[in-house]
Amino acid sequence: MNDTLLVVTTVPEQQIARNLAKAVLAENLASYISIIPHAASIYKWQQDICETDEYLLLIKTQQSCYSRLQTFIRANCRYKRPNVIALPPRHGLPACVGWIKESTQA
């Protein structure tokens, strides 16, 4: 599926999620961002098992934008080590893939 990526990240608060999503779109680093509230995250941090509610962002973008997107998220997220994972979709509607390409710039 050419250059398309689904980037997943989390943030601690709704307003941070909304601000980050709007800023990413304004920078043309993504075409569409879904914010899923109250994602229960359970993780190991410094030998402790932690549990928290987070906001999950699903970011539709291109491989050519990933480096800038990752840098942007790191600079605009409160976490010391934000989770940023990029997944290449195996399939997608051609119109959707085309829209992602048209809406983003490298």
Coordinates of C-alpha atoms in Angstrom, one line a residue:
M1 CA 0.0 0.0 0.0
N2 CA 2.7 2.4 -1.0
D3 CA 3.6 5.1 1.5
T4 CA 0.6 5.0 3.9
L5 CA 1.2 4.7 7.6
L6 CA -1.1 4.5 10.7
V7 CA 0.8 6.1 13.6
V8 CA -0.4 5.4 17.1
T9 CA 0.5 7.5 20.2
T10 CA -1.0 8.3 23.5
V11 CA -1.3 11.5 25.6
P12 CA -2.5 12.0 29.2
E13 CA -5.3 14.6 28.7
Q14 CA -8.1 15.4 26.3
Q15 CA -7.0 18.9 25.6
I16 CA -3.5 17.8 24.8
A17 CA -4.9 15.3 22.4
R18 CA -7.0 17.9 20.7
N19 CA -4.2 20.5 20.5
L20 CA -1.7 17.9 19.2
A21 CA -4.1 16.7 16.6
K22 CA -4.9 20.2 15.3
A23 CA -1.2 21.2 15.3
V24 CA -0.2 18.0 13.4
L25 CA -3.0 18.7 10.8
A26 CA -1.9 22.4 10.5
E27 CA 1.6 21.2 9.7
N28 CA 0.3 18.9 7.0
L29 CA 1.8 15.9 8.7
A30 CA -1.4 13.9 8.6
S31 CA -4.7 13.8 6.8
Y32 CA -6.9 12.5 9.6
I33 CA -6.6 11.8 13.3
S34 CA -9.0 9.8 15.5
I35 CA -8.9 10.5 19.3
I36 CA -10.1 7.6 21.4
P37 CA -10.7 8.7 25.0
H38 CA -10.2 6.7 28.2
A39 CA -7.8 4.1 26.8
A40 CA -6.8 2.0 29.8
S41 CA -3.0 1.7 29.7
I42 CA -1.1 -0.8 31.8
Y43 CA 2.6 -0.7 31.5
K44 CA 5.9 -1.3 33.2
W45 CA 7.9 1.9 34.1
Q46 CA 11.1 1.8 36.2
Q47 CA 10.3 -1.7 37.6
D48 CA 6.8 -0.7 38.6
I49 CA 3.5 -1.8 37.0
C50 CA 1.5 1.4 36.3
E51 CA -2.1 1.9 35.2
T52 CA -3.5 5.1 33.8
D53 CA -6.2 6.4 31.5
E54 CA -4.9 8.0 28.3
Y55 CA -6.1 9.4 25.1
L56 CA -5.1 7.2 22.1
L57 CA -4.4 9.0 18.8
L58 CA -4.7 7.1 15.5
I59 CA -2.9 9.3 12.9
K60 CA -3.2 8.6 9.2
T61 CA -0.1 9.8 7.3
Q62 CA 2.6 8.8 4.8
Q63 CA 6.1 7.2 5.3
S64 CA 7.6 10.4 3.9
C65 CA 6.1 12.4 6.8
Y66 CA 7.0 10.0 9.6
S67 CA 10.4 11.5 10.7
R68 CA 8.9 15.0 11.0
L69 CA 5.8 13.7 12.6
Q70 CA 7.8 11.8 15.2
T71 CA 9.9 14.8 16.0
F72 CA 6.8 17.0 16.2
I73 CA 5.1 14.6 18.7
R74 CA 8.2 14.4 20.8
A75 CA 8.4 18.2 21.0
N76 CA 4.7 18.7 21.8
C77 CA 4.0 15.8 24.2
R78 CA 4.4 15.9 28.0
Y79 CA 5.8 12.5 28.2
K80 CA 9.6 12.0 28.5
R81 CA 9.4 9.0 26.3
P82 CA 6.2 9.2 24.2
N83 CA 5.1 6.0 22.6
V84 CA 5.0 6.5 18.8
I85 CA 4.4 3.4 16.8
A86 CA 4.0 3.3 13.0
L87 CA 2.1 0.5 11.3
P88 CA 1.9 0.0 7.5
P89 CA -1.7 -0.9 6.5
R90 CA -1.9 -3.9 4.2
H91 CA -5.1 -2.8 2.5
G92 CA -7.2 0.4 2.2
L93 CA -9.7 2.0 -0.1
P94 CA -7.9 3.7 -3.0
A95 CA -9.8 6.9 -2.4
C96 CA -8.7 7.0 1.3
V97 CA -5.1 6.3 0.4
G98 CA -5.2 9.0 -2.2
W99 CA -6.7 11.5 0.3
I100 CA -3.9 10.7 2.8
K101 CA -1.3 11.4 0.1
E102 CA -3.0 14.6 -1.1
S103 CA -3.4 15.9 2.5
T104 CA 0.1 15.5 3.6
Q105 CA 3.5 16.8 2.5
A106 CA 7.0 15.6 3.2

